[in-house]
mmCIF file of C-alpha atoms and ligand atoms in Angstrom:
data_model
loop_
_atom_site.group_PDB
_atom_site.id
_atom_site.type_symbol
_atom_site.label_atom_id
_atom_site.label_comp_id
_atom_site.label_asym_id
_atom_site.label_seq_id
_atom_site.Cartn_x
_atom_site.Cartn_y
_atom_site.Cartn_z
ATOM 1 C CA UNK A 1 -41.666 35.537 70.826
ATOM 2 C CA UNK A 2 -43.099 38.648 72.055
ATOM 3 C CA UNK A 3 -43.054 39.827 76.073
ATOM 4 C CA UNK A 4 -46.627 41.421 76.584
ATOM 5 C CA UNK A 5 -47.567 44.243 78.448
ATOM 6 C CA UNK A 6 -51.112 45.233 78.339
ATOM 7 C CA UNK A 7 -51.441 48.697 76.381
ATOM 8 C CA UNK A 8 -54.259 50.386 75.065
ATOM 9 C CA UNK A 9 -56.064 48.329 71.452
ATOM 10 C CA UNK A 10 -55.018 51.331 69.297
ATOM 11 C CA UNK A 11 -53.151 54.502 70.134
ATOM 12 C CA UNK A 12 -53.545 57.144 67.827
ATOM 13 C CA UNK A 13 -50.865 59.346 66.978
ATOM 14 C CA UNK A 14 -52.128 63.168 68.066
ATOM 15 C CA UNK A 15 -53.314 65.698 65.918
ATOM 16 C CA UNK A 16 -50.218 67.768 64.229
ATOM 17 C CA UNK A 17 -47.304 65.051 64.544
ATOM 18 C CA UNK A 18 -45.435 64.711 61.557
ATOM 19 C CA UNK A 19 -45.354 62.163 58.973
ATOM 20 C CA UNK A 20 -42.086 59.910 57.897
ATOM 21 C CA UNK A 21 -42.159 58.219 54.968
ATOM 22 C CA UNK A 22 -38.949 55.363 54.604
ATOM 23 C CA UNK A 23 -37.995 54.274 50.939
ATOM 24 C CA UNK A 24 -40.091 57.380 50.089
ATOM 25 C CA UNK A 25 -37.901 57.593 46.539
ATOM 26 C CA UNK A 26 -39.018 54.461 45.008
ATOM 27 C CA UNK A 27 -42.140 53.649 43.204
ATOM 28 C CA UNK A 28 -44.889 53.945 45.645
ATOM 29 C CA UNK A 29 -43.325 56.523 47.721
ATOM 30 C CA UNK A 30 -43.150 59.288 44.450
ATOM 31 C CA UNK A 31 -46.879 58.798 44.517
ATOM 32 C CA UNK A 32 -47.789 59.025 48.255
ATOM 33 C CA UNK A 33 -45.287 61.285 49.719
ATOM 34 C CA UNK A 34 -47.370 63.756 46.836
ATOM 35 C CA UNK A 35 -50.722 62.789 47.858
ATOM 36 C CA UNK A 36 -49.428 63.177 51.686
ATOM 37 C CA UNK A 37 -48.402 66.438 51.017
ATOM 38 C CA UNK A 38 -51.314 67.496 49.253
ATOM 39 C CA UNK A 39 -53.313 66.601 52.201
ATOM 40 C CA UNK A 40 -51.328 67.817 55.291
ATOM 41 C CA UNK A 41 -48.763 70.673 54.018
ATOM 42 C CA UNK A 42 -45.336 69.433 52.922
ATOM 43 C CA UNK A 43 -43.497 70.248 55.445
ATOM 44 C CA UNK A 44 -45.415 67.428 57.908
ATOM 45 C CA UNK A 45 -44.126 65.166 55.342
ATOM 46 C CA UNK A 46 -40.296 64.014 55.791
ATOM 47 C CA UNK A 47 -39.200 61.945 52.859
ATOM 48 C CA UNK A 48 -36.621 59.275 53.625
ATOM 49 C CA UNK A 49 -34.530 57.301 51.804
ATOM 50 C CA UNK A 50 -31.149 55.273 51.985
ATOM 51 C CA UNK A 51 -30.116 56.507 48.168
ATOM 52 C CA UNK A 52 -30.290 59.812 46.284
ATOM 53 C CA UNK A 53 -32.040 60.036 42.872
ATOM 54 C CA UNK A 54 -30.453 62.689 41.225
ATOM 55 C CA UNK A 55 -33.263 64.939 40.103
ATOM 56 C CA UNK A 56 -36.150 63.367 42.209
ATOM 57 C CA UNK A 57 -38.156 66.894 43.430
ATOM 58 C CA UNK A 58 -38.075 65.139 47.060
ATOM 59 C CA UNK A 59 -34.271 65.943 47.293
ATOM 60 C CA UNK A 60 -35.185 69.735 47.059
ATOM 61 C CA UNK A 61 -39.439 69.973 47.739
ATOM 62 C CA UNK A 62 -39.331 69.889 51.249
ATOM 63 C CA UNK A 63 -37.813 67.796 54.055
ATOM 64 C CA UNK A 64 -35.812 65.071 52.972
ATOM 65 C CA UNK A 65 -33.463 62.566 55.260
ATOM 66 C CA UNK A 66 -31.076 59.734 54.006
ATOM 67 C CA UNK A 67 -32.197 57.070 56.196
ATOM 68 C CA UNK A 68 -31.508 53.398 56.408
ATOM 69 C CA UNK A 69 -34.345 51.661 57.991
ATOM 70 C CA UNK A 70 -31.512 48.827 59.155
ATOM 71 C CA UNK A 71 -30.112 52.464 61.151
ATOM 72 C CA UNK A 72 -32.478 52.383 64.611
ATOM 73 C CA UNK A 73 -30.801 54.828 65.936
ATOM 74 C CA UNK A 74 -30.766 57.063 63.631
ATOM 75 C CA UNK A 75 -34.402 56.505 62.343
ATOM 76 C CA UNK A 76 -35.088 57.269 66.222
ATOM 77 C CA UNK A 77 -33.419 60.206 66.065
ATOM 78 C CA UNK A 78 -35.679 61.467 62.576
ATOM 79 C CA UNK A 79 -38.694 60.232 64.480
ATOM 80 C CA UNK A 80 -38.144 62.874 68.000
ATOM 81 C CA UNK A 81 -36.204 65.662 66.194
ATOM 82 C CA UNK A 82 -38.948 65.822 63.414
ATOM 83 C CA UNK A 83 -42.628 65.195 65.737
ATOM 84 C CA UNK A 84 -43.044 62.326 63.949
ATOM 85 C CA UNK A 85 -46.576 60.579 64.651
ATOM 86 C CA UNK A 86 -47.018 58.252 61.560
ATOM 87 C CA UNK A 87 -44.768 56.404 59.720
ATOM 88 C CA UNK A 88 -45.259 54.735 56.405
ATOM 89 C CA UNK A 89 -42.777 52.281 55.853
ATOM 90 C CA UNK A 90 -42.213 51.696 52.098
ATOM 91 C CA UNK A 91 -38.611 50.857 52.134
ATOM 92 C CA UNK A 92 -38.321 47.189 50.420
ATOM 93 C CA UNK A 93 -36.265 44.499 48.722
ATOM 94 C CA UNK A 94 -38.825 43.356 45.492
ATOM 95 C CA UNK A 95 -39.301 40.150 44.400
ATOM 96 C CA UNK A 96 -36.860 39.893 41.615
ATOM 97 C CA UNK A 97 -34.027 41.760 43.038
ATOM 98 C CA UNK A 98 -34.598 39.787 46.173
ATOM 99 C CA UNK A 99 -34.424 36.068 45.186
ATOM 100 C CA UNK A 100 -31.243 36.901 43.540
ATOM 101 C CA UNK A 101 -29.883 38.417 46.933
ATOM 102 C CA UNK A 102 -32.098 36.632 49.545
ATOM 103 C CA UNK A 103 -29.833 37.718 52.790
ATOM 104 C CA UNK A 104 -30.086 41.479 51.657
ATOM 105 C CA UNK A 105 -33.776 40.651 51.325
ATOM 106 C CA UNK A 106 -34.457 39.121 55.047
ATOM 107 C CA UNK A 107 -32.354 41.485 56.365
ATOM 108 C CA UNK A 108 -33.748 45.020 54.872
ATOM 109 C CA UNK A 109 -37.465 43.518 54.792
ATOM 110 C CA UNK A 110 -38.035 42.003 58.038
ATOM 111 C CA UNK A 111 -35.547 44.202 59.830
ATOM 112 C CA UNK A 112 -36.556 47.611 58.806
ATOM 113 C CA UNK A 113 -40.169 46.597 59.779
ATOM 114 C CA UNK A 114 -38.877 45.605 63.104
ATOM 115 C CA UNK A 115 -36.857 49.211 63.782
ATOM 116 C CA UNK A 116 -40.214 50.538 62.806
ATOM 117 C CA UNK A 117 -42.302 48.742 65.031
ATOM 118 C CA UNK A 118 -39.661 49.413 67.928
ATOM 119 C CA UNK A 119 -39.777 52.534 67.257
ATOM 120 C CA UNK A 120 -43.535 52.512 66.824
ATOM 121 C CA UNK A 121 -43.668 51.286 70.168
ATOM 122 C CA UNK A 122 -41.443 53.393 71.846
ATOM 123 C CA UNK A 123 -43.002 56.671 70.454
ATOM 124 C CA UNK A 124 -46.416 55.653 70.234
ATOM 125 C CA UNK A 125 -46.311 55.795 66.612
ATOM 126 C CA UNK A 126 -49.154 54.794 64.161
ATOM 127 C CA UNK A 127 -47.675 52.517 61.349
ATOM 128 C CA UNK A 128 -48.709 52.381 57.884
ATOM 129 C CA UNK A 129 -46.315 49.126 56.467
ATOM 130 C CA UNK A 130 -47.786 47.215 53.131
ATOM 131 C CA UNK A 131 -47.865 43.349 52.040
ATOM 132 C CA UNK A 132 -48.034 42.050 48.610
ATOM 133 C CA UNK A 133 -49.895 39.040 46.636
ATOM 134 C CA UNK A 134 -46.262 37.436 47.557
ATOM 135 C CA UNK A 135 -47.288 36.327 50.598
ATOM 136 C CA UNK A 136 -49.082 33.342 48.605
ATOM 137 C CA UNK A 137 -47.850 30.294 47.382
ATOM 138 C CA UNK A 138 -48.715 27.401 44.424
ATOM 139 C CA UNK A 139 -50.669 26.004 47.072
ATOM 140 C CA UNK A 140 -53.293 28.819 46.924
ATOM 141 C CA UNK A 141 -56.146 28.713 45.002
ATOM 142 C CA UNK A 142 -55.824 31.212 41.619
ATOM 143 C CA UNK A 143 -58.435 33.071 42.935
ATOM 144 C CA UNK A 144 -56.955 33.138 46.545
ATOM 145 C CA UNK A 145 -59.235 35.037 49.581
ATOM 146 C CA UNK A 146 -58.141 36.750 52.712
ATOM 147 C CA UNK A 147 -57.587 33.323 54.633
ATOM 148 C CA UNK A 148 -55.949 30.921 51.758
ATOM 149 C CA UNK A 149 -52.522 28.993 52.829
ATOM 150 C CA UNK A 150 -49.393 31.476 52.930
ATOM 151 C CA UNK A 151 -47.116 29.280 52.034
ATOM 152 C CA UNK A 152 -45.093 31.449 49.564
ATOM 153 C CA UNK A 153 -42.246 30.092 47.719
ATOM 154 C CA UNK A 154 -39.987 32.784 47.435
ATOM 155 C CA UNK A 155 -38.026 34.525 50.071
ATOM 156 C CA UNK A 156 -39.520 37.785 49.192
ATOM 157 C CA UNK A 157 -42.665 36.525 49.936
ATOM 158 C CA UNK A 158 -41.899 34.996 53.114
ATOM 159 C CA UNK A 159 -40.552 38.534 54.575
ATOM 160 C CA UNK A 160 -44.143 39.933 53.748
ATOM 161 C CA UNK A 161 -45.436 36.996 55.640
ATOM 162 C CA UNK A 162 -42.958 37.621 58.546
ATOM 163 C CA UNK A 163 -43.568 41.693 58.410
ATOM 164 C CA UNK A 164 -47.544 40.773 58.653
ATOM 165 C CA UNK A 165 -46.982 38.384 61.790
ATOM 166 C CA UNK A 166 -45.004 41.008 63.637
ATOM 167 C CA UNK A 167 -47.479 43.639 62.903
ATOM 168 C CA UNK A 168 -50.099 41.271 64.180
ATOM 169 C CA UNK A 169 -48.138 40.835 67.411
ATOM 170 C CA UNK A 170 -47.064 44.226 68.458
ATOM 171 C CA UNK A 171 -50.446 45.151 68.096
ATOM 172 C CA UNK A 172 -51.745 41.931 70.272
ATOM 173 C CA UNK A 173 -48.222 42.768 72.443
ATOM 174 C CA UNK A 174 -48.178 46.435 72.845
ATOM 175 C CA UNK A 175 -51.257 48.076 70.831
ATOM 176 C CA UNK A 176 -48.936 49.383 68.062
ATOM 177 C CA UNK A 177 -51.851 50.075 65.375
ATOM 178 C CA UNK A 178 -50.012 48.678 62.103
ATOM 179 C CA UNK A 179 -51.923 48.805 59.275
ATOM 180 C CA UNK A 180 -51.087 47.029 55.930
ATOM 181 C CA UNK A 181 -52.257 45.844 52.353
ATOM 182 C CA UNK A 182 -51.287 42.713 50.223
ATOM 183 C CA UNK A 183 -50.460 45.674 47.094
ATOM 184 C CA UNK A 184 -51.269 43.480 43.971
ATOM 185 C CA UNK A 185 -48.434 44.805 41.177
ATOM 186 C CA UNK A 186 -48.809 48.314 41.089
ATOM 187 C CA UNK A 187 -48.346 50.410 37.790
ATOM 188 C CA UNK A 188 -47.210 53.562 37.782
ATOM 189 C CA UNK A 189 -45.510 56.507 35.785
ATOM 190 C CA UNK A 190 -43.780 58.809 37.910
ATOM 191 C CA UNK A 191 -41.155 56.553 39.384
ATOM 192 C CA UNK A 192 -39.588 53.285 37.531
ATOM 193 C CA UNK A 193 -40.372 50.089 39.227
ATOM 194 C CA UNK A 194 -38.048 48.656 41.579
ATOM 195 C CA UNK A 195 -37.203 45.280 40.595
ATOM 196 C CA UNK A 196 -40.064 43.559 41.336
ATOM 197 C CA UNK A 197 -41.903 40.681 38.936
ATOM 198 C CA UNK A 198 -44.466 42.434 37.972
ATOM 199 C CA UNK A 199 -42.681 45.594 36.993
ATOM 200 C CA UNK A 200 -42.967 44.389 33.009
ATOM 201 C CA UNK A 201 -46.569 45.731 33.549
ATOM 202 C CA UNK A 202 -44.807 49.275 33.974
ATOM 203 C CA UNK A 203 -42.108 48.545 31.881
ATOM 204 C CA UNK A 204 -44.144 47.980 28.802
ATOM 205 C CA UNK A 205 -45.357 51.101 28.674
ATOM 206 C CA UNK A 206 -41.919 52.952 28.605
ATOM 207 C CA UNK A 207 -40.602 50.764 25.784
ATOM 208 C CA UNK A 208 -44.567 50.957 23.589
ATOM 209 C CA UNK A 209 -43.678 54.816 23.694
ATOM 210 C CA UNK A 210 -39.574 55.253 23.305
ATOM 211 C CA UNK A 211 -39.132 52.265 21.098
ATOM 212 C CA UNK A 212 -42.305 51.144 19.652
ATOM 213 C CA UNK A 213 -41.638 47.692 21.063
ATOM 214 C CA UNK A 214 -41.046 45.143 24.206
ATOM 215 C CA UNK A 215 -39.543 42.044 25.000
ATOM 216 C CA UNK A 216 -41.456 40.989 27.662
ATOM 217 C CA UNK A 217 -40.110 38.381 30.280
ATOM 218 C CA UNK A 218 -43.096 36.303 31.165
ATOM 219 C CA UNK A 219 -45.426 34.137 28.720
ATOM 220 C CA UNK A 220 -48.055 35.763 27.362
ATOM 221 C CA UNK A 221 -51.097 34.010 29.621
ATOM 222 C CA UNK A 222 -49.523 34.860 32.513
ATOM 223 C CA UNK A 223 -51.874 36.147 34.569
ATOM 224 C CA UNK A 224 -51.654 38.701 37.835
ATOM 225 C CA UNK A 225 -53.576 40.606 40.284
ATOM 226 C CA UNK A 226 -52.471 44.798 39.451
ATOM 227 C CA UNK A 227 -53.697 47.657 40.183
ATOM 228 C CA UNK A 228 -53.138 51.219 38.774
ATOM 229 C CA UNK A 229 -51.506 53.637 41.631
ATOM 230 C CA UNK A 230 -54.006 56.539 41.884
ATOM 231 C CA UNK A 231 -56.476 53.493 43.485
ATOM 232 C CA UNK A 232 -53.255 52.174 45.409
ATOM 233 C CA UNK A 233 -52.334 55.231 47.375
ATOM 234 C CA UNK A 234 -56.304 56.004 48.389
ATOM 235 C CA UNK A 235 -56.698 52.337 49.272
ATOM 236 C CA UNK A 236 -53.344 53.114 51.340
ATOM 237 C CA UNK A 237 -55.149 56.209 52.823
ATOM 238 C CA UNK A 238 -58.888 55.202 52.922
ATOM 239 C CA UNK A 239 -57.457 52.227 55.192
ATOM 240 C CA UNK A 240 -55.348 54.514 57.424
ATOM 241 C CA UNK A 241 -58.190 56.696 58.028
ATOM 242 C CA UNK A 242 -60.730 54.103 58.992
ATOM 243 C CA UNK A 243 -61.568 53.604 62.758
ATOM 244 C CA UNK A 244 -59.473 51.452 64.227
ATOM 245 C CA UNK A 245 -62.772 49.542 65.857
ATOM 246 C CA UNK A 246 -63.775 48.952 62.024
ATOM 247 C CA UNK A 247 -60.577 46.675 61.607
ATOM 248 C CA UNK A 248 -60.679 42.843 62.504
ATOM 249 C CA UNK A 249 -57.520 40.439 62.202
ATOM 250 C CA UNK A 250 -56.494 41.096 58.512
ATOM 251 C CA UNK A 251 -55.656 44.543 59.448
ATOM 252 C CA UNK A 252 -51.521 43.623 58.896
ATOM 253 C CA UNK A 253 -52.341 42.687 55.207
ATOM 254 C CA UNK A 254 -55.804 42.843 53.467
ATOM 255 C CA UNK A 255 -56.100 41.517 50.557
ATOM 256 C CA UNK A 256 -57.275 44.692 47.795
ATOM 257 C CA UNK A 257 -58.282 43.461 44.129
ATOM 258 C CA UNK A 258 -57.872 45.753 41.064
ATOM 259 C CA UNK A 259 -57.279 44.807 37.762
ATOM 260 C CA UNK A 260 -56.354 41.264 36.686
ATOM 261 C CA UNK A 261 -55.270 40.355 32.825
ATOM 262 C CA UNK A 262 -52.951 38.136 31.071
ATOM 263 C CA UNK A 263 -49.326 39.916 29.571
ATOM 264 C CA UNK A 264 -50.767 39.219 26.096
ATOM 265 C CA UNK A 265 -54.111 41.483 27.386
ATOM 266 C CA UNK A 266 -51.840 44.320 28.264
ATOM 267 C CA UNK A 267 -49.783 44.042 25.081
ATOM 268 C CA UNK A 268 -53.052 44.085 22.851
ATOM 269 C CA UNK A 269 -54.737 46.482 24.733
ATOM 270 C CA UNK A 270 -51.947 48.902 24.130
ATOM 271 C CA UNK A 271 -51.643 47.872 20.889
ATOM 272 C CA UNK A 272 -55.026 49.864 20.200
ATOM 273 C CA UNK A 273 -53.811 52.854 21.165
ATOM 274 C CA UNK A 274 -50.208 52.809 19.616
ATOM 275 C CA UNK A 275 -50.292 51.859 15.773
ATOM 276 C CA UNK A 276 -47.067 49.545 15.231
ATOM 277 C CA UNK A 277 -46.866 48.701 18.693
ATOM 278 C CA UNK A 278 -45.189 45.009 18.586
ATOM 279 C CA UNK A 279 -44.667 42.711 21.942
ATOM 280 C CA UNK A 280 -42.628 39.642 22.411
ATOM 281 C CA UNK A 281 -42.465 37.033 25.306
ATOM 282 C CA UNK A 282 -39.007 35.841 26.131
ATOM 283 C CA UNK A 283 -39.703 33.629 29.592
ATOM 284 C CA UNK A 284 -36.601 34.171 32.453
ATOM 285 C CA UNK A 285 -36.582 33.103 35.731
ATOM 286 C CA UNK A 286 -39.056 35.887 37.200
ATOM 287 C CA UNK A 287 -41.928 33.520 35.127
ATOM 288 C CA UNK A 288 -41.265 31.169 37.832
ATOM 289 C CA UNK A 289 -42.227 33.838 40.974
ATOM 290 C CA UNK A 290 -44.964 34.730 38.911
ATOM 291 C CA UNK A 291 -46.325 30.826 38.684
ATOM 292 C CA UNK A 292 -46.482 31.317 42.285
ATOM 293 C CA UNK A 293 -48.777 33.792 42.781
ATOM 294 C CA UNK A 294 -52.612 34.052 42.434
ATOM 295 C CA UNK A 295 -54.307 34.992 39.331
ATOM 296 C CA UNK A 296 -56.480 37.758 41.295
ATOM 297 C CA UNK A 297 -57.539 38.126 44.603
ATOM 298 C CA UNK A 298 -60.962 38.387 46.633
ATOM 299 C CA UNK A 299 -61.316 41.452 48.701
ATOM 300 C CA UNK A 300 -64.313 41.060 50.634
ATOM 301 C CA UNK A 301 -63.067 41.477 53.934
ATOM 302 C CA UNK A 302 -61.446 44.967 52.531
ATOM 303 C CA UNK A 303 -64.831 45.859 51.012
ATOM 304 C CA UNK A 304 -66.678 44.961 54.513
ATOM 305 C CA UNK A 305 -64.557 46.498 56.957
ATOM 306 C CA UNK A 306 -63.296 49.654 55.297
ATOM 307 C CA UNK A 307 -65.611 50.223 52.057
ATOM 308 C CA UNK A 308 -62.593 49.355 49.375
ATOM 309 C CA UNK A 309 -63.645 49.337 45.802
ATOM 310 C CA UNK A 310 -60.938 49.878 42.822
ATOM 311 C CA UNK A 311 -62.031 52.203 40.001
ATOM 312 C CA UNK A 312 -59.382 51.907 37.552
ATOM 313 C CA UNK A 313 -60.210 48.768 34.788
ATOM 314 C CA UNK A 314 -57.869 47.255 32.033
ATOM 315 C CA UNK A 315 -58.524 50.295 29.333
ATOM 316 C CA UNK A 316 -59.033 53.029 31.866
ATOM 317 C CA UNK A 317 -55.255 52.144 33.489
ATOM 318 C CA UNK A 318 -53.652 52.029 30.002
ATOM 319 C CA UNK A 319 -55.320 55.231 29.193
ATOM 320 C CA UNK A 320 -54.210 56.764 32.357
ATOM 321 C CA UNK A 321 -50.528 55.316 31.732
ATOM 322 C CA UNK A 322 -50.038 56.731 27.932
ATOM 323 C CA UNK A 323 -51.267 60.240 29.270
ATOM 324 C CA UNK A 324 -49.040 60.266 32.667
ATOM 325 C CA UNK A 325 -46.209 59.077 30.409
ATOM 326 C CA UNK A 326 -46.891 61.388 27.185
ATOM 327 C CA UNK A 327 -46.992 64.349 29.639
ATOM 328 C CA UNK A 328 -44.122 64.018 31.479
HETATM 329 P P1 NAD B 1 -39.255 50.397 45.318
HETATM 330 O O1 NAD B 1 -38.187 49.380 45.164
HETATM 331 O O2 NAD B 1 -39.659 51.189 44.143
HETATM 332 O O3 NAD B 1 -38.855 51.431 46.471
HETATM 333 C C1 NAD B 1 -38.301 50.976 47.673
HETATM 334 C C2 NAD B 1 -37.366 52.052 48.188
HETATM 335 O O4 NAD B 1 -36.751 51.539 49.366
HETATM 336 C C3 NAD B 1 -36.238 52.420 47.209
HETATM 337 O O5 NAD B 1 -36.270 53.795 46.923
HETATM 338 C C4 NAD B 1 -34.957 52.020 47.947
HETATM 339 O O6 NAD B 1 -33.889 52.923 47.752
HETATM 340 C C5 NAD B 1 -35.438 52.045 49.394
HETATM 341 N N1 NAD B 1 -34.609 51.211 50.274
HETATM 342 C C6 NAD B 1 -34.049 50.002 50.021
HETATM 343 N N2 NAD B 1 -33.326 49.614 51.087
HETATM 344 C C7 NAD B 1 -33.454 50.569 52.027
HETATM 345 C C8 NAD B 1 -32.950 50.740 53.354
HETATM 346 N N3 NAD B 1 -32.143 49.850 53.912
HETATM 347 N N4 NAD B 1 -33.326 51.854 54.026
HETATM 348 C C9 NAD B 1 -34.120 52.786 53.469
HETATM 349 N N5 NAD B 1 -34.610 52.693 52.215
HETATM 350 C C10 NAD B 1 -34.273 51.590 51.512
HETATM 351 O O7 NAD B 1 -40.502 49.666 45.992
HETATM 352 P P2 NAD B 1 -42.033 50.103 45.936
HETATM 353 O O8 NAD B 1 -42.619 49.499 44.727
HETATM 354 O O9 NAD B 1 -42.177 51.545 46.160
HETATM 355 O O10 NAD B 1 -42.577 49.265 47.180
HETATM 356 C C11 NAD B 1 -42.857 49.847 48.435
HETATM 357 C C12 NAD B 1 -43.459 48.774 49.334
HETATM 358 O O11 NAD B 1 -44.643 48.246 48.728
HETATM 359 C C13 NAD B 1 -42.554 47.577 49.597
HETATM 360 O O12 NAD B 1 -42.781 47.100 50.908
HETATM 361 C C14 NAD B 1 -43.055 46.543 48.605
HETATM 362 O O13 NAD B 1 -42.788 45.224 49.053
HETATM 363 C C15 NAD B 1 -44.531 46.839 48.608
HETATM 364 N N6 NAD B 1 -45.202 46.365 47.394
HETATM 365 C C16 NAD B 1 -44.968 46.972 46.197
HETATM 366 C C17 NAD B 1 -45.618 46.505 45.060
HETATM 367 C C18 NAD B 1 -45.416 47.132 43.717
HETATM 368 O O14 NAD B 1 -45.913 46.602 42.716
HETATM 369 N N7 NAD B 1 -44.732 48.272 43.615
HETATM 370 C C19 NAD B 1 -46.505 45.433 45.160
HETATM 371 C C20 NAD B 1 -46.678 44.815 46.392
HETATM 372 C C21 NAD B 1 -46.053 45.313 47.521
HETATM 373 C C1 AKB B 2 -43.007 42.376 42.973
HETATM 374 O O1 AKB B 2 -43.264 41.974 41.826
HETATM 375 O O2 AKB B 2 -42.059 41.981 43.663
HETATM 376 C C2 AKB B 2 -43.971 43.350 43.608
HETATM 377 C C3 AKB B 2 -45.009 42.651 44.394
HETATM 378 C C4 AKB B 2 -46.168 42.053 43.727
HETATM 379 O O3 AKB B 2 -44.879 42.534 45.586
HETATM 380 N N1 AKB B 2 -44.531 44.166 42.568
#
């Protein structure tokens, strides 16, 4: 598959190159793009995306581009007018949106990852590109480790598998240091979730607060690995800063565990906080993706080679969400 030419292990990107973010609009990217620019000045951070949000503060809070990741010319062409160095590559196809258009899915997941890694490879870029839990299949165990079968059953998941092997061979190929993290569902505030399976876990909190109730589309001992965001994006940046010597082969998709409760357990738990708060469980066909997916996840190798541990539990994350959400 790949033609090799022997290139330095890991090639970091220099001091002072700027930072692209791609489908920097969506959930994840609200959340990191901010944390980026906290870190490094906003302008090194150019926001990307292939839409508009009217009224996201990206579109006017420094440098913004509307970029397809499918465009490799024209993602070239952000990369050596803007200095770019880094690129964290969040544009996706989810789960749910994605078994219901599977070509759109293969074609946006596995080939933006491939104009990145091009490009990567080209500029001697340093790659940032995450996994999910979706890369495993019924045939995993519930509490599934690093090195259980990927054998996922949905086409989503299979692009996270495919986006992992690539990373894994451009780095074997050409030393392209791609970096990458099997994101359990990730709950968040500032941006909706975008049509993934477990975005009821976000969704419930919206309709707790606006309506007092929530029809929620999985059974009610259904059971996923999630994770509240502010431990998401400094998992994302803890494992971007770590040596690249501290990194052994899961470094295109470690496995990080969070939080991991039944729909019923988030329901009840906000139910403490909001008086009247009433959920129901009305099963569609995103019950099925979820059947396919671990319960939780075992994060050893993460805690081992890069010192992950999350910090957010069940009532500190529901806490955290009713205060983002009341606020804003
Ligand atoms: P999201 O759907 O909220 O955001 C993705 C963004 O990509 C959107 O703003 C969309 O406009 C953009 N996009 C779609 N097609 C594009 C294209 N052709 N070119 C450029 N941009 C395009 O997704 P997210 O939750 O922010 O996820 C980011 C990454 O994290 C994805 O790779 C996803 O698979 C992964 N992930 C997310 C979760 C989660 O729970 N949010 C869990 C596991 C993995
Ligand atoms: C989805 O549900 O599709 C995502 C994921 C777990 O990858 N949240």
């Amino acid at each position: 598959m790949f033609k090799c030419r022997l290139m330095p292990a890991s090639r970091m990107a220099p001091p002072g190159r700027r930072i692209l973010v791609t489908g920097a609009l969506g959930q994840i990217g609200t959340d990191l793009v901010e944390e980026l620019r906290a870190r490094h000045g906003t302008a090194s951070v150019i926001a990307s995306d292939v839409r508009e949000v009217p009224g996201h503060p990206f579109l006017e809070d420094g440098p913004f581009r509307l970029l397809s990741v499918l465009d490799g010319d024209g993602m070239d062409a952000v990369v050596r007018e803007g200095g770019v160095g880094t690129i964290y590559h969040l544009a996706a196809i989810l789960s749910a949106t994605g078994e219901k258009n599977p070509n759109l899915c293969r074609r946006v997941n596995v080939g933006g990852i491939t104009n990145v890694l091009e490009m990567a490879m080209k500029h001697d870029l340093r790659v940032y590109a995450p996994s999910s839990i979706a890369v495993f299949g019924p045939d995993a165990p519930k509490l599934s480790t690093q090195d259980s079968p990927l054998n996922p059953t949905t086409t989503y998941g299979e692009t996270k598998c495919t986006g992992e092997a690539l990373a894994r061979g451009y780095l074997d190929c050409f030393g392209v240091d791609c970096r990458g993290i099997r994101y359990p569902g990730l709950i968040s505030w500032k941006a909706p979730a975008g049509g993934g399976t477990t975005d009821y876990a976000v969704e419930i909190f919206h309709a707790a607060l606006e309506k007092g109730h929530y029809e929620c589309f999985v059974r009610p001992d259904t059971r996923l690995p999630m994770m509240y965001i502010d431990d998401a994006i400094r998992a994302t940046l803890d494992l971007m800063d770590a040596p690249p010597e501290s990194l052994g082969n899961s470094r295109a998709g470690y496995n990080v565990s969070g939080i991991s409760f039944t729909a019923q357990e988030l329901a009840d738990t906000i139910a403490e906080r909001i008086d009247g708060f009433t959920c129901d469980f009305v099963p569609d066909v995103r019950q099925k993706y979820a059947d396919s997916w671990p319960d939780a996840v075992d994060d050893s190798v993460a805690q081992d080679e890069w010192g992950w541990k999350a910090e957010y539990d069940l009532d500190s994350m529901v806490d955290a969400m009713l205060e983002g959400l009341s606020r804003s």
